């Protein structure tokens, strides 16, 4: 039965090919180009929609890892990252990142994109999703103790300035000129550094400015875990992020090419290996095998493969993901030992995973394995990203702390930010904590 | 919590005698019950009065750190079968070995006279008693009630001066009741926040949340309308 079906399918395919070839000969080149452009655009928009869906993944994962009294606040931050970020990137960020860039440092046009070639709008849509991803990485890191208004201002600055400026160096430009890092040969296909490390370093800066949650670390240095309220959400968020990553990496071809197959396969393998790497590390250290470690490990693997998914063979994608997952666990422990309170592990996953992934893209490039010159360029890109994103964000958050106030009051922390920032609670009928006012 | 509302003075004295008999000799039990009778009986909410009383007994009779345990046992005795309780020690003349001058309140910090307690202060006292009770069940090693109170007093420094003074006097056991007015949304809410910050510092945010949650639930179940309003102070 199977062989009959197979033969039938083959015969049908041959007929279709013959028909297509005949049609191609008969047709002009122009309609074919239009068809190709249309198909590319369909893929780009579909991939952009997948990246948009990642925001839902971030929202579920981050709110699940927070206490019930802060769930709405975390989701609001993710939601508003997308809303404010979209406008900021359209108005300023896209021009800085992809506008004509004769100096190699900054884009100089395409601000407030309006009345341009139709193909440009699709690219703006796709890139807008990336910008929001970079910004939203911060939200989970400083959850449960950050004032909403100041956070949103920070998110706008990241989307409009911090992310696009580095992006201009590494990816610019679409309209003439080349970013100086790109010109040196820096490889970062879909943004291990451009998106994830930049977001991760901004998150680290925000954590340092806002400080740890009340009582998170004892006077004698003991670490007090604050467990999330909904691990089901965390797992679902992890799955959604993983799914979205197929659009994140696959869509970065910006065209419907056969290369997408390898890219998404590498992406998937690295995500899987990331979880395995993280679990191997916790097992090696005789620590409990936490689901959150597996989820974060897989995300670290996905972050890691983002830079080099187009140039690596699958076995190296596995290695990249595995190491990224293991590093995410080690980095998380190290940060905790330094009394750095990262609620969701954003720094260990996105910053550390991004740095490793960017280096791995230089190490495991299929046509030039272990090329030290390339590795040097990759390392330079990582260092520049750290200096710019961490330094810029540190200055920005310090300024916000002094002017608007970044840190929520102890009363807000007691009541929960759902109530104090939004005057609503996530689970009015099933509230697990009575610390907020609850009834009014 | 029907018995909380009954306020039968004899039943309360019998329950106290039953519980205190596990800690003190007969003479001291009689003295302690007499102290209840003269200073605490009929002074507003039974819940609040018992909380203050247990603190004073613990300070006066070398039972420091066992206030919450006493409090809980008295409640259980009040809720149990009255036939299991001994007779009211004040309803019979003292025997020779019970006939002594009441001992001065020498052990522990000296506790002043019972002050008139405002309604808001009574609610906060009840809330703090419930918090202490939670702590007594699950206090980590090395963390004593005295250290908890020192932390509370340190964090009370953020309150306006008169409120800071009143709270510090109360937490340092120099007075048996919290003085002043502590309205919800104002100083009362600030005082609750001082308790939360202290607990978070000592126990971590998760256990501080749990402790508050349990304490709030306890007050809301107490059947006393005033205590059921505790969320207004949160």
XYZ file of C-alpha atoms in Angstrom:
674
model
C 0.000 0.000 0.000
C 2.770 2.295 0.921
C 4.726 1.581 -2.267
C 1.664 2.257 -4.442
C 1.114 5.537 -2.736
C 4.748 6.442 -3.114
C 4.678 5.658 -6.849
C 1.530 7.681 -7.301
C 3.030 10.641 -5.502
C 6.183 10.418 -7.608
C 4.186 10.290 -10.839
C 2.144 13.293 -9.795
C 5.272 15.197 -8.879
C 6.831 14.455 -12.296
C 3.737 15.681 -14.048
C 3.664 18.813 -11.959
C 7.333 19.499 -12.638
C 6.846 19.056 -16.346
C 3.886 21.376 -16.289
C 5.783 23.934 -14.236
C 8.775 23.786 -16.578
C 6.555 24.256 -19.563
C 4.794 27.130 -17.961
C 8.079 28.713 -16.986
C 9.366 28.588 -20.506
C 6.232 30.190 -21.772
C 6.030 32.922 -19.206
C 7.983 36.122 -18.998
C 10.636 36.585 -16.309
C 8.807 39.536 -14.766
C 5.766 37.684 -13.473
C 8.097 35.040 -12.020
C 10.029 37.698 -10.186
C 6.783 39.116 -8.895
C 5.717 35.672 -7.751
C 9.045 35.194 -5.992
C 8.784 38.607 -4.340
C 5.244 37.826 -3.250
C 6.233 34.447 -1.841
C 9.157 36.025 -0.019
C 6.835 38.600 1.462
C 4.323 35.986 2.569
C 7.081 34.106 4.358
C 8.481 37.288 5.887
C 5.097 38.322 7.243
C 4.301 34.821 8.492
C 7.671 34.708 10.213
C 7.022 38.170 11.666
C 3.722 36.930 13.033
C 5.540 34.010 14.658
C 7.996 36.439 16.242
C 5.037 38.520 17.435
C 3.638 35.391 19.069
C 6.885 35.124 21.033
C 5.633 38.077 23.075
C 2.886 35.811 24.342
C 5.547 33.277 25.216
C 7.538 35.873 27.141
C 4.384 37.061 28.922
C 3.406 33.563 30.045
C 6.902 32.534 31.034
C 7.686 35.694 32.962
C 4.348 36.002 34.722
C 4.449 32.319 35.651
C 7.824 32.823 37.260
C 6.531 35.762 39.304
C 4.253 35.695 42.312
C 0.516 35.776 41.694
C 0.244 39.327 43.020
C 2.483 40.598 40.193
C 1.156 38.536 37.283
C -0.872 41.296 35.643
C 1.990 43.769 35.919
C 4.419 41.436 34.170
C 1.945 40.756 31.369
C 1.222 44.467 31.016
C 4.920 45.160 30.589
C 5.204 42.579 27.834
C 2.060 43.834 26.168
C 3.120 47.446 26.318
C 6.657 46.657 25.140
C 5.044 45.619 21.909
C 2.683 48.589 21.727
C 5.101 51.379 22.619
C 8.012 49.612 20.961
C 6.166 49.341 17.652
C 5.551 53.072 17.511
C 9.060 53.973 18.685
C 10.712 51.676 16.176
C 8.561 52.936 13.331
C 9.254 56.544 14.256
C 12.969 56.403 15.056
C 14.498 52.963 15.423
C 14.050 51.667 11.892
C 15.670 54.742 10.377
C 18.637 54.568 12.758
C 19.104 50.867 12.147
C 18.380 50.374 8.473
C 18.313 53.862 6.946
C 21.079 54.912 4.544
C 24.274 54.547 6.527
C 27.203 56.093 4.655
C 29.376 56.400 7.768
C 28.817 52.840 8.946
C 27.648 54.173 12.339
C 24.044 55.327 12.024
C 21.148 55.255 9.621
C 20.128 58.689 8.465
C 16.740 58.289 6.759
C 13.575 56.136 6.736
C 12.291 57.693 9.955
C 8.484 57.704 10.370
C 8.360 55.437 7.329
C 5.734 56.795 4.963
C 4.974 56.523 1.226
C 7.849 54.230 0.311
C 8.103 51.112 -1.848
C 5.599 48.518 -0.647
C 8.275 45.910 0.033
C 9.760 48.172 2.704
C 6.670 47.921 4.865
C 7.008 44.160 5.200
C 10.607 44.501 6.319
C 9.643 47.182 8.833
C 6.926 44.879 10.191
C 9.374 42.008 10.599
C 12.113 44.114 12.170
C 9.619 45.782 14.504
C 9.021 42.409 16.115
C 12.723 41.952 16.691
C 13.021 45.329 18.358
C 10.184 44.517 20.751
C 11.853 41.213 21.583
C 15.058 42.975 22.603
C 13.119 45.337 24.849
C 10.913 42.742 26.477
C 13.863 40.715 27.747
C 14.267 43.340 30.473
C 10.745 42.990 31.849
C 11.181 39.563 33.412
C 14.577 40.372 34.861
C 13.271 43.240 36.985
C 9.789 41.891 37.652
C 7.996 42.407 40.973
C 9.722 45.632 42.070
C 9.816 48.078 39.166
C 7.483 50.973 38.544
C 5.495 50.608 35.381
C 5.828 54.118 33.943
C 9.611 54.247 34.293
C 9.890 50.778 32.844
C 7.920 51.780 29.751
C 10.132 54.823 29.199
C 13.147 52.523 29.403
C 11.544 50.158 26.936
C 10.959 52.998 24.471
C 14.586 54.126 24.729
C 15.800 50.576 24.084
C 13.565 50.165 21.048
C 14.226 53.597 19.597
C 17.896 54.028 20.404
C 19.934 51.351 22.169
C 18.906 48.386 20.039
C 18.867 50.127 16.648
C 22.228 51.828 17.077
C 24.005 48.535 17.655
C 21.847 47.009 14.940
C 23.098 49.660 12.510
C 26.682 48.598 13.215
C 26.005 44.880 12.812
C 23.196 44.742 10.246
C 22.966 48.144 8.555
C 21.953 49.056 6.046
C 19.151 48.202 3.638
C 19.379 51.501 1.782
C 23.052 52.129 1.132
C 26.170 51.957 3.271
C 27.320 49.179 5.548
C 27.598 49.007 9.317
C 31.208 48.981 10.488
C 30.922 45.647 12.296
C 29.208 44.069 9.324
C 31.986 45.374 7.109
C 34.545 43.601 9.293
C 32.735 40.314 8.694
C 30.819 40.041 11.963
C 28.372 37.122 11.756
C 25.091 37.402 13.605
C 22.429 35.993 11.355
C 19.284 36.564 13.396
C 20.548 38.366 16.437
C 22.242 36.324 19.167
C 24.074 39.529 19.950
C 22.049 42.197 18.144
C 18.767 41.195 19.796
C 19.437 38.870 22.721
C 22.727 40.048 24.167
C 21.662 43.663 23.797
C 18.427 42.859 25.665
C 20.325 40.783 28.220
C 22.891 43.491 28.933
C 20.126 46.068 29.255
C 18.440 43.697 31.709
C 21.627 43.414 33.758
C 21.931 47.191 33.922
C 18.311 47.498 35.007
C 18.762 44.854 37.717
C 21.799 46.639 39.120
C 19.993 49.969 39.258
C 16.704 48.715 40.678
C 18.241 46.263 43.173
C 16.962 42.910 44.426
C 13.454 42.231 45.628
C 12.761 42.871 49.304
C 14.357 40.087 51.367
C 15.564 38.115 48.331
C 19.022 37.818 49.916
C 19.610 37.502 53.643
C 21.978 39.632 55.669
C 24.407 36.712 55.844
C 24.294 36.312 52.085
C 21.829 33.435 52.018
C 19.733 33.145 48.862
C 15.974 32.940 49.376
C 14.243 31.486 46.355
C 11.007 33.177 45.361
C 9.025 30.555 43.523
C 6.841 31.445 40.578
C 3.115 31.069 40.949
C 2.336 29.072 37.809
C 4.804 26.637 36.313
C 2.241 25.541 33.742
C 2.429 29.042 32.300
C 6.199 28.845 32.331
C 6.190 25.637 30.313
C 3.597 26.936 27.874
C 5.602 30.138 27.490
C 8.676 28.047 26.725
C 6.825 26.090 24.030
C 5.483 29.273 22.450
C 8.915 30.890 22.422
C 10.360 27.803 20.796
C 7.672 27.857 18.111
C 8.211 31.564 17.545
C 11.926 30.977 17.113
C 11.278 29.137 13.851
C 10.008 32.460 12.531
C 12.747 34.409 14.282
C 15.584 32.486 12.616
C 13.775 31.171 9.573
C 12.371 34.593 8.735
C 15.784 36.212 8.890
C 16.462 34.870 5.410
C 13.902 37.526 4.398
C 13.144 35.221 1.473
C 11.476 31.886 0.870
C 14.632 29.888 0.168
C 15.499 26.229 0.561
C 18.047 27.247 3.185
C 15.191 27.726 5.664
C 15.101 23.977 6.190
C 18.578 23.816 7.648
C 18.027 26.973 9.650
C 14.918 25.736 11.440
C 16.379 22.257 11.922
C 19.456 23.761 13.549
C 17.197 25.976 15.625
C 15.183 23.020 16.844
C 18.213 20.865 17.597
C 19.898 23.642 19.527
C 16.771 24.244 21.611
C 16.576 20.563 22.451
C 20.291 20.348 23.214
C 20.026 23.469 25.374
C 17.529 21.792 27.665
C 19.686 18.668 27.804
C 22.784 20.751 28.545
C 21.046 22.573 31.366
C 19.754 19.348 32.890
C 23.168 17.724 32.559
C 24.680 20.647 34.424
C 22.195 20.564 37.305
C 22.580 16.804 37.557
C 26.346 17.119 37.549
C 26.097 19.601 40.407
C 23.684 17.260 42.258
C 20.972 19.870 42.165
C 17.251 19.192 41.708
C 16.182 18.701 38.102
C 13.978 21.756 37.812
C 11.540 22.286 34.991
C 12.475 25.965 34.948
C 16.104 24.956 34.311
C 15.003 22.837 31.344
C 12.876 25.643 29.901
C 15.584 28.255 30.376
C 18.171 25.837 28.999
C 16.212 25.331 25.814
C 15.762 29.081 25.401
C 19.501 29.573 25.944
C 20.107 26.980 23.238
C 17.763 28.845 20.902
C 19.485 32.139 21.691
C 22.852 30.506 21.078
C 22.034 29.130 17.656
C 20.476 32.373 16.448
C 23.796 33.828 15.269
C 25.075 30.903 13.260
C 22.073 28.764 12.365
C 22.627 29.437 8.646
C 26.315 28.545 8.526
C 26.554 25.525 10.854
C 26.026 21.864 10.227
C 23.484 20.257 12.583
C 26.053 18.551 14.789
C 27.579 21.928 15.626
C 24.141 23.364 16.220
C 23.680 20.623 18.810
C 26.994 21.468 20.431
C 26.162 25.174 20.449
C 22.802 24.575 22.087
C 24.162 22.120 24.637
C 26.896 24.480 25.812
C 24.498 27.436 25.873
C 22.103 25.480 28.103
C 24.885 24.445 30.470
C 26.246 28.003 30.576
C 22.811 29.378 31.387
C 22.713 27.281 34.562
C 26.242 28.213 35.614
C 25.643 31.892 34.906
C 22.404 31.816 36.886
C 24.171 30.422 39.918
C 27.002 32.915 39.605
C 24.625 35.857 39.369
C 22.774 34.646 42.456
C 26.035 34.354 44.345
C 26.690 38.007 43.473
C 23.267 38.931 44.899
C 21.928 39.836 41.466
C 18.207 39.192 41.467
C 17.142 38.164 37.974
C 13.590 36.851 38.332
C 13.488 34.820 35.128
C 17.171 34.311 34.351
C 17.156 36.791 31.474
C 20.832 37.675 31.803
C 22.053 34.083 31.980
C 19.856 33.032 29.080
C 19.953 36.001 26.718
C 23.236 37.769 27.464
C 25.389 34.733 28.209
C 23.664 32.529 25.639
C 23.993 35.314 23.090
C 27.714 35.802 23.678
C 28.402 32.087 23.464
C 26.257 31.722 20.353
C 28.013 34.585 18.609
C 31.412 33.068 19.353
C 30.131 29.662 18.260
C 29.087 31.123 14.912
C 32.750 32.004 14.364
C 34.022 28.677 15.645
C 31.633 26.351 13.856
C 31.176 28.090 10.499
C 30.903 25.198 8.060
C 33.332 26.490 5.464
C 35.918 27.769 7.977
C 35.858 25.725 11.165
C 37.703 27.152 14.159
C 38.834 30.237 12.266
C 40.582 32.339 14.903
C 40.390 35.512 12.829
C 36.631 35.133 12.605
C 36.499 34.316 16.310
C 38.309 37.581 17.026
C 35.761 39.542 15.024
C 32.947 37.768 16.846
C 34.540 38.547 20.220
C 34.925 42.193 19.223
C 31.236 42.338 18.319
C 30.280 40.853 21.693
C 32.502 43.307 23.568
C 31.126 46.278 21.646
C 27.572 45.107 22.332
C 28.338 44.898 26.044
C 29.932 48.335 26.226
C 27.139 50.005 24.283
C 24.084 48.147 25.560
C 25.155 47.778 29.182
C 26.742 51.212 29.440
C 23.893 52.983 27.677
C 21.238 51.159 29.641
C 23.003 51.740 32.944
C 23.079 55.478 32.283
C 19.472 55.464 31.112
C 18.094 53.491 34.080
C 20.156 55.504 36.565
C 18.649 58.665 35.070
C 15.156 57.185 35.259
C 15.722 56.186 38.875
C 16.711 59.732 39.736
C 13.965 61.473 37.802
C 10.851 59.285 37.564
C 11.723 56.698 40.185
C 12.352 53.157 39.012
C 11.966 51.214 42.231
C 8.510 50.451 43.593
C 7.937 51.258 47.277
C 7.984 48.556 49.944
C 4.237 49.009 50.294
C 3.858 48.308 46.578
C 5.975 45.200 46.948
C 3.857 44.092 49.879
C 0.567 44.681 48.081
C 1.795 43.449 44.698
C 2.191 45.568 41.594
C -1.041 44.272 40.073
C -2.963 46.249 42.625
C -0.707 49.254 43.068
C 0.147 49.862 39.405
C -3.002 48.708 37.630
C -5.682 48.467 40.311
C -6.620 44.977 39.226
C -5.541 41.523 40.274
C -4.772 38.514 38.144
C -6.814 35.994 40.076
C -9.599 37.802 41.932
C -11.454 34.581 42.767
C -8.430 32.439 43.506
C -5.944 34.849 44.959
C -3.142 32.908 46.577
C -1.725 35.790 48.556
C -3.666 38.080 50.830
C -0.857 40.559 51.047
C -2.541 43.019 48.756
C -5.746 44.739 49.764
C -7.669 42.227 47.701
C -11.127 43.501 48.429
C -12.346 46.980 47.803
C -15.183 31.056 66.982
C -18.393 31.193 68.995
C -16.468 31.188 72.267
C -14.616 34.294 71.274
C -17.921 36.074 71.288
C -19.275 34.495 74.483
C -16.724 36.141 76.752
C -17.874 34.083 79.719
C -15.432 35.296 82.394
C -15.480 32.062 84.367
C -14.859 29.938 81.288
C -11.939 32.164 80.345
C -10.420 31.914 83.838
C -10.812 28.131 83.855
C -9.149 27.891 80.448
C -6.290 30.079 81.644
C -5.839 27.976 84.768
C -5.788 24.833 82.640
C -3.132 26.158 80.260
C -0.972 27.921 82.813
C -1.008 24.799 84.994
C 1.301 23.252 82.434
C 3.925 25.928 83.051
C 3.516 27.302 86.593
C 2.923 26.029 90.095
C -0.516 26.459 91.710
C 0.363 29.682 93.502
C 1.604 31.354 90.342
C -1.341 30.059 88.355
C -3.635 31.744 90.816
C -1.634 34.992 90.606
C -1.656 34.896 86.843
C -5.393 34.303 86.655
C -5.890 37.132 89.143
C -3.864 39.374 86.861
C -6.216 38.498 84.029
C -9.208 39.192 86.164
C -8.058 42.592 87.326
C -6.374 44.024 84.245
C -7.616 42.273 81.150
C -11.042 40.751 81.661
C -13.757 42.673 79.844
C -11.256 45.012 78.181
C -12.749 44.993 74.677
C -11.975 42.187 72.274
C -11.143 38.881 73.959
C -8.714 38.137 71.124
C -6.762 41.321 71.671
C -6.920 41.119 75.453
C -5.567 37.579 75.406
C -2.774 38.572 73.104
C -1.655 41.331 75.479
C -2.144 39.108 78.488
C -0.068 36.257 77.055
C 2.738 38.664 76.297
C 2.696 40.002 79.835
C 2.577 36.522 81.365
C 5.456 35.405 79.186
C 7.518 38.401 80.248
C 6.632 38.113 83.930
C 6.990 34.399 84.441
C 10.062 33.551 82.414
C 8.144 32.267 79.405
C 9.635 34.672 76.860
C 9.228 33.433 73.324
C 6.220 31.283 74.205
C 3.581 33.987 73.929
C 2.070 32.602 70.770
C 2.112 29.068 72.166
C 0.222 30.240 75.258
C -2.202 32.184 73.138
C -2.950 29.198 70.952
C -3.385 26.827 73.881
C -5.808 29.173 75.597
C -7.875 29.331 72.425
C -7.907 25.581 72.126
C -8.923 25.239 75.763
C -11.754 27.705 75.203
C -12.946 25.706 72.231
C -12.636 22.334 73.956
C -14.967 20.495 76.313
C -15.533 22.643 79.476
C -15.717 19.465 81.570
C -12.007 18.952 80.965
C -11.151 22.301 82.523
C -10.275 22.796 86.185
C -12.426 25.006 88.336
C -11.917 28.742 88.375
C -9.080 29.299 90.893
C -10.576 32.604 91.967
C -13.906 31.033 92.879
C -12.428 29.177 95.848
C -10.413 30.552 98.758
C -6.666 30.167 98.401
C -4.994 27.295 100.174
C -2.009 28.016 102.402
C 0.525 27.415 99.686
C -1.430 29.663 97.317
C -1.779 32.492 99.839
C 1.112 34.734 98.913
C 1.686 38.237 97.822
C 1.661 38.303 94.042
C 5.181 38.261 92.700
C 6.435 41.472 91.160
C 6.831 41.395 87.409
C 10.566 41.017 87.722
C 11.504 38.795 84.827
C 11.734 40.237 81.351
C 11.226 43.860 80.429
C 8.926 45.776 82.718
C 5.485 46.174 81.287
C 3.592 49.316 82.074
C -0.065 49.689 82.856
C -2.615 48.716 80.289
C -3.432 51.796 78.285
C -6.705 52.627 76.643
C -6.460 51.074 73.198
C -8.015 52.671 70.145
C -9.997 50.474 67.822
C -7.382 50.729 65.072
C -4.587 49.881 67.504
C -6.576 46.878 68.737
C -6.928 45.566 65.200
C -3.214 45.965 64.551
C -2.367 44.296 67.839
C -4.561 41.368 66.891
C -2.923 41.234 63.485
C 0.534 41.243 64.983
C -0.492 38.543 67.448
C -1.625 36.404 64.547
C 1.670 37.058 62.772
C 3.590 36.080 65.901
C 1.564 32.944 66.142
C 2.525 32.005 62.611
C 6.139 32.719 63.387
C 6.036 30.616 66.546
C 4.992 27.595 64.509
C 7.832 27.843 62.067
C 10.574 30.107 63.329
C 13.903 29.259 61.667
C 16.818 28.327 63.930
C 18.666 31.333 65.235
C 15.749 33.662 64.804
C 14.332 34.584 68.190
C 11.236 36.651 68.934
C 13.569 39.230 70.446
C 15.441 39.548 67.156
C 12.168 39.901 65.295
C 11.182 42.758 67.590
C 14.548 44.457 67.249
C 14.140 44.336 63.484
C 10.644 45.767 63.768
C 11.888 48.625 65.923
C 14.689 49.349 63.448
C 12.284 49.527 60.529
C 9.826 51.609 62.531
C 12.370 54.412 62.217
C 10.703 55.271 58.936
C 7.469 56.234 60.685
C 6.721 59.784 61.854
C 8.249 60.421 65.264
C 5.156 60.008 67.506
C 4.148 56.784 65.756
C 7.697 55.503 65.813
C 7.822 56.151 69.549
C 4.537 54.370 70.222
C 5.448 51.361 68.100
C 8.903 51.079 69.622
C 7.515 51.201 73.161
C 5.073 48.465 72.297
C 7.520 46.194 70.514
C 10.130 46.636 73.235
C 7.506 45.602 75.849
C 7.762 48.877 77.726
C 3.998 49.153 77.365
C 1.594 46.287 77.002
C -0.591 47.932 74.385
C 0.002 49.886 71.224
C -0.833 53.508 71.913
C -2.236 56.079 69.547
C -4.476 55.994 66.557
C -3.471 53.940 63.514
C -5.994 54.585 60.780
C -6.066 52.414 57.663
C -4.499 54.074 54.648
C -2.362 56.187 56.985
C -0.083 55.302 59.859
C -1.834 51.960 60.348
C -0.988 50.845 56.830
C 2.554 52.108 57.295
C 2.885 50.034 60.474
C 1.686 46.910 58.674
C 4.262 47.619 55.998
C 6.959 47.860 58.671
C 5.951 44.362 59.793
C 6.080 43.096 56.204
C 9.473 44.625 55.470
C 10.869 43.152 58.682
C 9.515 39.708 57.931
C 10.816 39.836 54.363
C 14.231 40.825 55.646
C 14.304 38.064 58.240
C 12.504 35.261 56.432
C 12.460 36.176 52.754
C 9.581 37.481 50.656
C 7.863 34.137 50.137
C 7.525 33.374 53.827
C 6.583 36.947 54.599
C 3.735 36.603 52.106
C 2.682 33.286 53.619
C 2.778 34.673 57.120
C 0.628 37.649 56.160
C -1.777 35.484 54.236
C -2.308 33.181 57.216
C -2.609 36.061 59.657
C -5.191 37.811 57.507
C -7.160 34.602 57.100
C -7.108 34.040 60.835
C -8.474 37.468 61.606
C -11.113 37.201 58.916
C -12.284 33.909 60.396
C -12.293 35.215 63.948
C -15.908 36.280 63.779
C -15.106 39.713 65.174
C -16.306 42.334 62.686
C -13.529 44.735 63.630
C -10.823 42.159 62.962
C -12.462 40.991 59.752
C -11.771 44.447 58.376
C -8.008 43.899 58.465
C -7.586 44.253 54.695
C -8.370 47.924 55.038
C -4.955 48.241 56.693
C -3.051 46.254 54.048
